[in-house]
XYZ file of C-alpha atoms in Angstrom:
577
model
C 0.000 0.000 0.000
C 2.948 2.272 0.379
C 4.471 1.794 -2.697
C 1.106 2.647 -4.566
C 0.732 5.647 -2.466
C 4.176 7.139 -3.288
C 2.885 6.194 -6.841
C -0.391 8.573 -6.429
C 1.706 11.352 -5.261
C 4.428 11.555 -8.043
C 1.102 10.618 -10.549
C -0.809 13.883 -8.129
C 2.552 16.041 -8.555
C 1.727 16.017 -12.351
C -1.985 16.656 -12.191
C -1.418 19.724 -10.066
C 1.849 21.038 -12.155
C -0.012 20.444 -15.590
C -3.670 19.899 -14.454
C -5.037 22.780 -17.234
C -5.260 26.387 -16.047
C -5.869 28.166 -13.227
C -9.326 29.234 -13.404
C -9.842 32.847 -11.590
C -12.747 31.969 -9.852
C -10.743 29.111 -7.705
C -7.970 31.293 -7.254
C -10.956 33.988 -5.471
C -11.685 31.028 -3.411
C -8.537 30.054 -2.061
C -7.386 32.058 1.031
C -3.719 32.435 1.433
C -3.705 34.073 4.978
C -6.416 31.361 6.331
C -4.747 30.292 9.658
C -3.433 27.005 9.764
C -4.984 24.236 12.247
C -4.269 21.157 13.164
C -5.841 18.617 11.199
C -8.580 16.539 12.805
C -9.110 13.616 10.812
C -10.214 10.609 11.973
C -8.889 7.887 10.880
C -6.203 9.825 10.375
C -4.606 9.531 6.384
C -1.416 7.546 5.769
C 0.116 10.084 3.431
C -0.467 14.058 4.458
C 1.488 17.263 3.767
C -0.408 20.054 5.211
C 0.287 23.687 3.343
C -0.935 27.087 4.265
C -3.937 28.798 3.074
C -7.259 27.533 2.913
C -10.101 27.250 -0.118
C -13.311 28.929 -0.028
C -15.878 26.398 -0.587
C -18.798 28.599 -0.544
C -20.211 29.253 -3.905
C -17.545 26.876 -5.538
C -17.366 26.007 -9.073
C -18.098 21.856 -8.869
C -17.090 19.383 -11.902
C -17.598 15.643 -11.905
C -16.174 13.676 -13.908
C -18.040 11.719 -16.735
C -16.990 8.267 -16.136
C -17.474 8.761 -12.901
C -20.433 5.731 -11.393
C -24.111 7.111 -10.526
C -23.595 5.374 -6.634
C -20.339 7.607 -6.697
C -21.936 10.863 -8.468
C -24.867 10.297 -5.628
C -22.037 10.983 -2.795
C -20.150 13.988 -4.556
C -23.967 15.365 -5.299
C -25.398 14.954 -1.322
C -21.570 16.452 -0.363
C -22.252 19.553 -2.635
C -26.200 19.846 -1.556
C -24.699 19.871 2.249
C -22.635 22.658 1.215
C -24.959 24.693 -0.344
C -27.358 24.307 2.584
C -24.739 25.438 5.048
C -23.026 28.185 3.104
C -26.424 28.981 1.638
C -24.956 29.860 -1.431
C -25.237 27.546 -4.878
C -22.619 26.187 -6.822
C -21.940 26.168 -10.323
C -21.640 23.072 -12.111
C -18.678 23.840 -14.327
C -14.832 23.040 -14.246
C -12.729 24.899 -12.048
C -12.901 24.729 -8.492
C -13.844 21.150 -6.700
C -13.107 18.972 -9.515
C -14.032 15.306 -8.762
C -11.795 12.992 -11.233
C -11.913 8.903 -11.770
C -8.320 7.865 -11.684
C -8.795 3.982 -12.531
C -5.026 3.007 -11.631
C -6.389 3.612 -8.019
C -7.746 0.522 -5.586
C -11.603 0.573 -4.783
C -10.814 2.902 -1.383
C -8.088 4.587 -2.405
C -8.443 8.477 -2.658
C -6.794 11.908 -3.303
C -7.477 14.765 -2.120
C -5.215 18.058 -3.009
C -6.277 21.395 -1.991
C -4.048 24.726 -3.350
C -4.695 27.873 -5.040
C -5.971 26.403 -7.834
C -8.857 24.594 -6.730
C -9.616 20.785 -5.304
C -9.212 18.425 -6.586
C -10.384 14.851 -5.581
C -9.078 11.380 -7.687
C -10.634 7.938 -7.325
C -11.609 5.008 -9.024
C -14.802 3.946 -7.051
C -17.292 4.494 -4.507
C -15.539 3.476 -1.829
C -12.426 6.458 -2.118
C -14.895 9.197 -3.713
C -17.527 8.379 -0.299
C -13.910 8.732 1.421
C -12.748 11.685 0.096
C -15.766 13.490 1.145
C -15.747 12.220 4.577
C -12.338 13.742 5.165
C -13.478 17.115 3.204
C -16.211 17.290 6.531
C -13.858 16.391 8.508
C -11.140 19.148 7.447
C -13.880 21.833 7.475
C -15.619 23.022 10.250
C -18.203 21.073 12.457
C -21.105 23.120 11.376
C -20.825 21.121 7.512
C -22.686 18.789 9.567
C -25.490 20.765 10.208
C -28.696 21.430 8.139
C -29.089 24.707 8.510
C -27.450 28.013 6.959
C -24.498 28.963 9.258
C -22.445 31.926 9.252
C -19.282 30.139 9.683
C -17.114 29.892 6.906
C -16.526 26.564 4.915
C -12.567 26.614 4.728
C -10.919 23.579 3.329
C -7.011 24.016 4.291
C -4.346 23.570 1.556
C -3.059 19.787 1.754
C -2.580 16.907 -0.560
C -3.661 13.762 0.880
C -2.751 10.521 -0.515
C -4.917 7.641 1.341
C -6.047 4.155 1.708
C -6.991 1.489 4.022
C -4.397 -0.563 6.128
C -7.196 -3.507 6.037
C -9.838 -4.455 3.232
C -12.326 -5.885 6.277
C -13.139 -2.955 8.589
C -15.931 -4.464 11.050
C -18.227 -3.537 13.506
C -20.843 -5.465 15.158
C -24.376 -5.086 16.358
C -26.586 -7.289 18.491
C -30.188 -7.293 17.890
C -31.528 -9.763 19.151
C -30.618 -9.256 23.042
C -32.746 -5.597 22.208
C -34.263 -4.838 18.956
C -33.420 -2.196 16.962
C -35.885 -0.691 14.598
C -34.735 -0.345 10.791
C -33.950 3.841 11.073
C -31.690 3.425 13.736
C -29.639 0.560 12.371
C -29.515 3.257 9.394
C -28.413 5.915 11.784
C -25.805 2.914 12.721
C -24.652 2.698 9.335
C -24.129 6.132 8.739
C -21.861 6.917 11.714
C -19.673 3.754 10.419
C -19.324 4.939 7.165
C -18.146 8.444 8.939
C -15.432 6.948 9.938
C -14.459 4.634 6.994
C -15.891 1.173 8.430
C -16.832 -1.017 5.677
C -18.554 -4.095 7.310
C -21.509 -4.616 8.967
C -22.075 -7.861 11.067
C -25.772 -8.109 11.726
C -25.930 -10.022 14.474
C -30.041 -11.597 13.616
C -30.624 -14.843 16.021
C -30.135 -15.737 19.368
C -31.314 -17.670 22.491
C -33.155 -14.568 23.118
C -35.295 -13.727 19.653
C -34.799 -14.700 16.089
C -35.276 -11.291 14.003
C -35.002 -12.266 10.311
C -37.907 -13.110 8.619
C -37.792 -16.344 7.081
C -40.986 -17.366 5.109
C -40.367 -20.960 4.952
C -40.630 -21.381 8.643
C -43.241 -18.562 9.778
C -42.647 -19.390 13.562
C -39.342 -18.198 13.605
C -40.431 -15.160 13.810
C -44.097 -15.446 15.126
C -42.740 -17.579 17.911
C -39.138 -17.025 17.907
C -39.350 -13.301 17.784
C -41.241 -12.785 21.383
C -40.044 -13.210 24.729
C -42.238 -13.228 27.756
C -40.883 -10.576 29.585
C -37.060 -9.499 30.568
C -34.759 -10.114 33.623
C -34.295 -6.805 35.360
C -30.502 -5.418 35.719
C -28.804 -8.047 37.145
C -31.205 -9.646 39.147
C -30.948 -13.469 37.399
C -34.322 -14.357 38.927
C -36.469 -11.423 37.645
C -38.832 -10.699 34.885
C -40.123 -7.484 33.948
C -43.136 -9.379 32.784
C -43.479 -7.183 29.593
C -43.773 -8.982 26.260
C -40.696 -8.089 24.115
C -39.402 -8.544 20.419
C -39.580 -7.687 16.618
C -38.024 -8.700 13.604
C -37.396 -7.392 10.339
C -39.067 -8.449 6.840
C -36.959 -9.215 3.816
C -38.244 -5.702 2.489
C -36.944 -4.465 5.134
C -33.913 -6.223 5.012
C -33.031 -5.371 1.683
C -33.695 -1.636 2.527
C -30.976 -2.195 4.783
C -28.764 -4.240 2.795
C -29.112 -0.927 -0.491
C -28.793 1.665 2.072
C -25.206 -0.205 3.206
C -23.956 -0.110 -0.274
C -25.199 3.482 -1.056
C -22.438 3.937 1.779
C -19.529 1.144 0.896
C -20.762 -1.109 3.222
C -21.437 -5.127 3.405
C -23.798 -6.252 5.562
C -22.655 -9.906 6.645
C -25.656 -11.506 8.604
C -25.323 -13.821 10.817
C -27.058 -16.870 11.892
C -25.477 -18.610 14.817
C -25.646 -22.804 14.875
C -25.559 -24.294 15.989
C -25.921 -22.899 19.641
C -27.997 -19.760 20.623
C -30.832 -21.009 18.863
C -33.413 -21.620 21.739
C -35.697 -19.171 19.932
C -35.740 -21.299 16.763
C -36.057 -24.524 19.012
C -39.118 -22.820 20.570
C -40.671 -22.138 17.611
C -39.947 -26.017 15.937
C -39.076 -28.367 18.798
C -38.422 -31.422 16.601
C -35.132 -29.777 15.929
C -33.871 -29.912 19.161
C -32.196 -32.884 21.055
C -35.225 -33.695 23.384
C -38.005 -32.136 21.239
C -39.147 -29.432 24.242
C -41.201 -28.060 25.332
C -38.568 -24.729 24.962
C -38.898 -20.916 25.557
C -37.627 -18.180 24.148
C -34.891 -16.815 27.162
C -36.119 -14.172 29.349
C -32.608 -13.908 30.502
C -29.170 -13.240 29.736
C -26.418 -15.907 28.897
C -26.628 -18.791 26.729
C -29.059 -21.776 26.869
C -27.585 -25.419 26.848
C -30.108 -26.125 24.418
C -28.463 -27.038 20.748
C -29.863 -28.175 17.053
C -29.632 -31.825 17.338
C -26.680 -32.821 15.194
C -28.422 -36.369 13.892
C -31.477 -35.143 12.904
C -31.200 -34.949 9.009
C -34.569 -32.945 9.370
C -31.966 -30.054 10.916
C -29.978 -29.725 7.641
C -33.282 -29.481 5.600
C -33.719 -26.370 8.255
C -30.632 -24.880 7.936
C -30.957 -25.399 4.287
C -33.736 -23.636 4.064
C -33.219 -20.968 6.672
C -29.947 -20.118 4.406
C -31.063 -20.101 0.740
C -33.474 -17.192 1.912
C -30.327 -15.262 3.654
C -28.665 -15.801 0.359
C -31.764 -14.106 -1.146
C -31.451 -11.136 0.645
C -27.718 -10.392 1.402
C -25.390 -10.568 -1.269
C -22.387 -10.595 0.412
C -19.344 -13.017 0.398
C -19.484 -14.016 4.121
C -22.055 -15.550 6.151
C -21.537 -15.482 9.359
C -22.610 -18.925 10.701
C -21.550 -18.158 14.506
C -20.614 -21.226 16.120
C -19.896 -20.329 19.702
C -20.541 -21.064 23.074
C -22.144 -24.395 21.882
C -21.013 -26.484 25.138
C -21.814 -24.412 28.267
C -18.741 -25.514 31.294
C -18.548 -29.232 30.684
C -22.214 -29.648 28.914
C -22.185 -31.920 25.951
C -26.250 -32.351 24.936
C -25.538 -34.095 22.036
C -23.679 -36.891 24.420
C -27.086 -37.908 25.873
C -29.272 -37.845 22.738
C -29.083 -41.534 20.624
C -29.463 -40.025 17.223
C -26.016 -37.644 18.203
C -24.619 -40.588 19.607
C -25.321 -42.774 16.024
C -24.038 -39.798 13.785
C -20.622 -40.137 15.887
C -20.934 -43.571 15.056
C -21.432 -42.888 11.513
C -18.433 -40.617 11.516
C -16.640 -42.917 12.962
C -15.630 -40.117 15.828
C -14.847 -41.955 19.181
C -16.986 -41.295 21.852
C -15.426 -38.758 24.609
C -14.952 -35.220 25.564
C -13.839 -34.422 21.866
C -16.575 -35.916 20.263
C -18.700 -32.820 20.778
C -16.151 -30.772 19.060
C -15.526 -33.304 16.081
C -18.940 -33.811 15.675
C -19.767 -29.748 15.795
C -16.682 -30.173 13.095
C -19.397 -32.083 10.767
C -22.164 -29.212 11.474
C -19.842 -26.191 10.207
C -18.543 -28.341 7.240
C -22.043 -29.244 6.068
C -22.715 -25.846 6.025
C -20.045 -24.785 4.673
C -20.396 -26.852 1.606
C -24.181 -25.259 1.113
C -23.054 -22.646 0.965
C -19.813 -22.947 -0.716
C -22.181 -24.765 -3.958
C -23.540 -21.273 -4.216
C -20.683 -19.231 -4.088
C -20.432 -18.402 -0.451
C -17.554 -18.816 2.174
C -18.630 -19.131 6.093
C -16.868 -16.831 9.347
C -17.664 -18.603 12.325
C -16.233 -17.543 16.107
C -12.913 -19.209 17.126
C -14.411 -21.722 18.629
C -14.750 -23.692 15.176
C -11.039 -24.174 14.936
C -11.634 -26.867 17.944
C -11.213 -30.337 16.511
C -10.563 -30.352 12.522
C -11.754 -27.098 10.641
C -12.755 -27.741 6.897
C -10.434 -25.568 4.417
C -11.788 -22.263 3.283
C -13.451 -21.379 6.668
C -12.530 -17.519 7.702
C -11.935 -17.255 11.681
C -13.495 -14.683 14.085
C -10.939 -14.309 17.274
C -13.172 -13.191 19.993
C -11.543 -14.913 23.136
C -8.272 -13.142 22.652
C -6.102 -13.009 20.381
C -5.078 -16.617 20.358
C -7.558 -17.792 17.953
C -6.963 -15.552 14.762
C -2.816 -16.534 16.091
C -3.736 -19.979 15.734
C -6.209 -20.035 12.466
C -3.398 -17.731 10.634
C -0.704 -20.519 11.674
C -2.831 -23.282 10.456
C -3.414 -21.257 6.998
C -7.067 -19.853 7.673
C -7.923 -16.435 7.783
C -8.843 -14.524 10.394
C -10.370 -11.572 11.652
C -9.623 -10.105 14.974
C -11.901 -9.047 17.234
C -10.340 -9.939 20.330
C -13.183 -8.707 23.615
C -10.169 -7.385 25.360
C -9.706 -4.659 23.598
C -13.101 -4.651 21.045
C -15.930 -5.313 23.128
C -18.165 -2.127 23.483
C -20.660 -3.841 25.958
C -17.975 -3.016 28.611
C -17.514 -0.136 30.673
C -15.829 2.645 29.586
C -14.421 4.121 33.066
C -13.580 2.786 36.411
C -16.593 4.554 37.763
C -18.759 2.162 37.337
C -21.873 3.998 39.688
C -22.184 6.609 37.142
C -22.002 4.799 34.092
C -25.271 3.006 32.560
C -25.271 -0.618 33.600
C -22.782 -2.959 31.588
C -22.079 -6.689 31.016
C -18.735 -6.005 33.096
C -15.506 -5.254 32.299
C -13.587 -1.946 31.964
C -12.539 -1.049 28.153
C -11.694 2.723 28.069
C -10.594 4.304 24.715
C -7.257 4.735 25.153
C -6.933 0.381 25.887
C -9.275 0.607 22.435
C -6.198 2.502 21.042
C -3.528 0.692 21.679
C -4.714 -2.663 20.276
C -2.371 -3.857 16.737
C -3.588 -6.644 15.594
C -0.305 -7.854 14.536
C 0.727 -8.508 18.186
C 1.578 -12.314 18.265
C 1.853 -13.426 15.146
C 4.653 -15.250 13.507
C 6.451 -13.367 10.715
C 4.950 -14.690 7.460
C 1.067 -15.199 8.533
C 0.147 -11.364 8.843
C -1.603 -12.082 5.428
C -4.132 -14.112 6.522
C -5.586 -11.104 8.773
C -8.662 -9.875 6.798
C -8.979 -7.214 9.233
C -10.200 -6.241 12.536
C -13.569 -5.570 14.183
C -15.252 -4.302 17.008
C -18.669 -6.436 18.862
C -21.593 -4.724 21.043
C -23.709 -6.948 22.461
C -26.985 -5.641 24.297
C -27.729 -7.491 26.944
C -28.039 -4.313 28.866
C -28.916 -1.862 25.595
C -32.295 -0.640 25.740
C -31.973 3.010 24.155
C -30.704 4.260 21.331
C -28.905 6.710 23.484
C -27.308 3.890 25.679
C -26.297 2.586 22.281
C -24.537 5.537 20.337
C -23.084 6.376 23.929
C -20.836 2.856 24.327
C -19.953 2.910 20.579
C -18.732 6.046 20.362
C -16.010 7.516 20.452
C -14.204 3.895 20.834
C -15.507 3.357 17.606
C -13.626 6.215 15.856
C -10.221 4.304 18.097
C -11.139 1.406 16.266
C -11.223 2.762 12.913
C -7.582 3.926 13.629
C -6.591 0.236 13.853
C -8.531 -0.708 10.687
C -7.637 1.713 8.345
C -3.837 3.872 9.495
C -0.591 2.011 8.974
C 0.714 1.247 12.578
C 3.291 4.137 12.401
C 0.520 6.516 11.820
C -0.981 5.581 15.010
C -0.580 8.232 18.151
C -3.317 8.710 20.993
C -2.229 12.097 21.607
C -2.970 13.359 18.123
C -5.701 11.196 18.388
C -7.480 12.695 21.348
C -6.672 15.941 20.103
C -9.048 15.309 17.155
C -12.258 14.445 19.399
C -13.359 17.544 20.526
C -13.964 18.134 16.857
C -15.904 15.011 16.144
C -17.730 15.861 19.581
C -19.190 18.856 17.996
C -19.723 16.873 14.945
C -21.686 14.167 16.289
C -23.572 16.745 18.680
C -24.915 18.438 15.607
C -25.391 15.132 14.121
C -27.649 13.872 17.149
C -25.553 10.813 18.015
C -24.890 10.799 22.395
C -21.500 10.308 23.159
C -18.847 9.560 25.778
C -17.081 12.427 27.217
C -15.145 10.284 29.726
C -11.743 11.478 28.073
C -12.724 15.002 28.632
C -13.744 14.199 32.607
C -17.436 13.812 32.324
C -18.340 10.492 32.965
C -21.741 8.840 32.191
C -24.859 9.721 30.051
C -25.302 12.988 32.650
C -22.294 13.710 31.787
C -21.023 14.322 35.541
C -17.674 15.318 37.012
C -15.423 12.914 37.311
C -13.951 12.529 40.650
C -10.211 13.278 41.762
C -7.487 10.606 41.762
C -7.420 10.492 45.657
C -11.559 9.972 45.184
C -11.010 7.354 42.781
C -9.183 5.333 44.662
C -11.088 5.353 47.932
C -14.001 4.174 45.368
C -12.357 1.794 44.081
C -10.867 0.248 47.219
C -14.473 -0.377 48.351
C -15.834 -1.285 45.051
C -13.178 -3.189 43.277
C -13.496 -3.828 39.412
C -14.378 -7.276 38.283
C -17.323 -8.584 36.389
């Protein structure tokens, strides 16, 4: 990626040198005695010279190229609308000025951005870096670009030539919806904070113990009966239920609104559909594909049932069979996600006690013991792998799959540490890390845990976020088989959309430093310098925040207390789960 940047600038160093004249109304724009600031970027570029002066977008002069794609023409045209809005002045659609350009010698995410006297100019070849491009234009300019309302601050895009592209092709984050339900706008609103921030995958987390939310036609139930819970534990109290009937799930119509409003923003949404554990809600709903055949409920609690698909019930494959080909349907993506975690709860092994388990393993010809359960999960994941696989698709499934003997082609998910994406990259399977040490958002985000909103446990604050590389372990030679890097929240204890937006961000603009800047771009102080400008941003945006960093701690935002307070709190309240 280096080498193709130094490329773009020597191929940039042209363009602006020879680039056609130097139309007078861009010079008017541009600014020489603008006052330099810092820049705020986030994630931060991997090739930036930063010159003095700034350009005048107000009124502007706006080209785009011809060949440029109608998805890509949609971005530059909302980008100028914004700025027209703001500024309240119009632009002119001629050349001169911000000049949008394909450059097809350019990656799918790569962009350049070069800002002098002479105008803008932005290069791509795709979506992906002209979607980019703009993001760091809002970025670079003041907060207000944000708004939707005339302002009467200036729109001043400082001189700088910016040369960019993504350390990682799979930049992931993760949402839970089946713990709480999220209606379709604000999994939109989800999607458009990623895509601020240049993440590029989203893992739709769409079945659990707790509710299935995916409609699925051929089986009705699954959501009729899978989708409802009777009520809800309370906090932490195991034994409680708010008695209050709770679920939803989301159509295919809906679905595929979701999956088009993704790609309007560079983003894949990889469901997932976790087997074959978590799936009390589907048992509920059809009971002959359990082990025991019921009666089951949908979990009113937290954790994870012991409750599995029975794994020698051919009648289970016709299921997942079907249950897939209509996920197919609707998400076009590469990946599905086929979980495969937490199957065996502490030493449970359901499938040890059930005789048509038992005669598959004999089948197999795996030898009954305490691997059998793994071999014979082994057999689950490779069936369904090789559905899917005879339509095109390849499967990511949680580390856990790697135990026993993982079918080739199978992409790992490290979420208990880092050890699994160590181990599937060693054994020659790739891997994405997502390791809940440093990338799980359900935990707390300061050590003052009576003023934050209840969490699973755990204390994750941004700058541990930060510091994660996901190279950390690995032997020299296997770095390849790291896809990329993603970040889970879970939402056990999620209720609000406010609750929500406030434990994803701002770790989520840490993570997208891992994902996309080359690990010598990386520093937390520049970092944290940058967030009081994507505070403001996301204030005027409406997204609720963490201020921790800037000692106001919880959704009240209160004072944090002094070190010698701290730690009398947290000598009587000690952190653990």
């Amino acid at each position: 990626m280096k080498i193709r940047i130094i490329a773009l600038a020597a191929l940039a160093a042209v363009l602006v040198s020879c680039g056609g004249r130097k139309d007078p109304t861009a010079a008017a724009h541009f600014d020489a005695s603008a006052k330099a600031e810092p820049v705020t970027v986030v994630p931060y570029p991997n090739d930036i010279t930063v010159g003095t002066g700034a350009y005048d977008l107000a009124g502007t002069a706006v080209s785009i190229g011809k060949a440029i794609d109608e998805a890509s023409a949609k971005v530059i045209r909302d980008f100028v609308a914004r700025l027209e809005t703001v500024t309240g002045e119009k632009t002119v659609e001629t050349e001169g000025g911000l000049a949008f350009i394909v450059n097809e010698n350019m990656a799918p995410e790569e962009y350049a951005l070069i800002v002098d006297s002479t105008g803008v100019k932005v290069e791509a070849a795709a979506l992906g870096g002209f979607l980019y491009a703009t993001e760091t234009m809002k970025q670079l300019l003041p907060p207000e670009i944000y708004g939707n309302a005339k302002t009467d601050v200036k729109m001043l895009l400082p001189a700088v030539k910016i040369f960019d592209a993504p350390r990682f092709a799979y930049r992931g984050m993760h949402l839970d919806t089946c713990r709480h339900f999220w209606s379709v706008a604000e999994v939109k609103k989800y999607l458009d904070v990623m895509a601020m921030f240049k993440i590029n995958r989203f893992h739709f987390h769409l079945t659990e113990d707790q509710g299935w939310r995916m409609e699925i036609k051929r089986y009705p139930r699954l959501t009729e009966v899978g989708g409802w819970r009777n009520g809800t534990m309370i906090g932490k109290d195991w034994g409680s239920n708010d008695g209050i009937r709770y679920g939803g799930f989301y159509t295919q119509d809906e679905l595929r609104d979701i999956v088009a409003y993704a790609a309007a923003l560079n983003i894949t949404v990889i469901p997932e559909i976790d087997l074959p554990g978590h799936m009390l809600a589907a048992l509920t709903a059809y009971p002959e594909l359990g082990c025991t055949g019921g009666p089951y409920e949908v979990w009113t609690r937290w954790g994870v049932s012991n409750e599995i698909l029975c794994a020698g019930n051919d009648a289970v494959f016709d299921f997942l069979e079907g249950v897939l080909t209509e996920v197919m349907d609707v998400f076009p993506s590469e990946y599905i996600h086929i979980g495969g975690d937490e199957c065996f709860i502490g030493d449970s092994d359901p499938w040890n006690s059930c005789p048509k388990c038992l005669a598959r393993e004999d089948e197999l010809g795996i030898p009954h013991g305490p691997m059998a359960k793994h071999y014979l999960q082994n057999y689950v994941t490779e069936r369904v792998q090789t559905f899917l696989g005879e339509h095109g698709r390849k499967i990511i499934g949680w580390d856990e799959i790697l135990q026993g003997e993982l079918a080739p082609g199978a992409t790992v998910m490290s979420w208990r540490g880092v050890e699994g994406g160590i181990e599937a990259a060693e054994k020659g399977f790739d891997a994405i890390m997502t390791p809940s040490s440093f990338l799980y958002f359900d935990y707390y985000q300061s050590r003052e845990r009576d003023k934050e909103p209840i969490c699973i446990g755990g204390n994750l604050p941004i700058e541990n976020v930060y510091a994660y590389e996901p190279f950390d372990g690995l032997k020299p030679g296997t770095e390849d088989h790291i896809l990329g890097v993603q970040a889970n929240l879970w939402t056990e204890y999620i209720a609000t959309p406010e609750h929500l937006e406030y434990m994803l961000l701002p770790r989520m603009c840490a993570l997208s430093e891992i994902q996309w800047c080359e690990a010598d771009r990386k520093d937390y102080d520049r970092f944290n310098g940058s967030l009081d400008r994507i505070f403001r941003a996301l204030d005027i945006l409406g997204y609720t925040s963490c201020r921790n960093v800037r000692g106001e701690i919880g959704l009240d935002r209160v004072p944090a207390r002094s070190e010698e307070e701290l730690q009398e709190y947290l000598n009587n309240n000690p952190i653990g789960w």
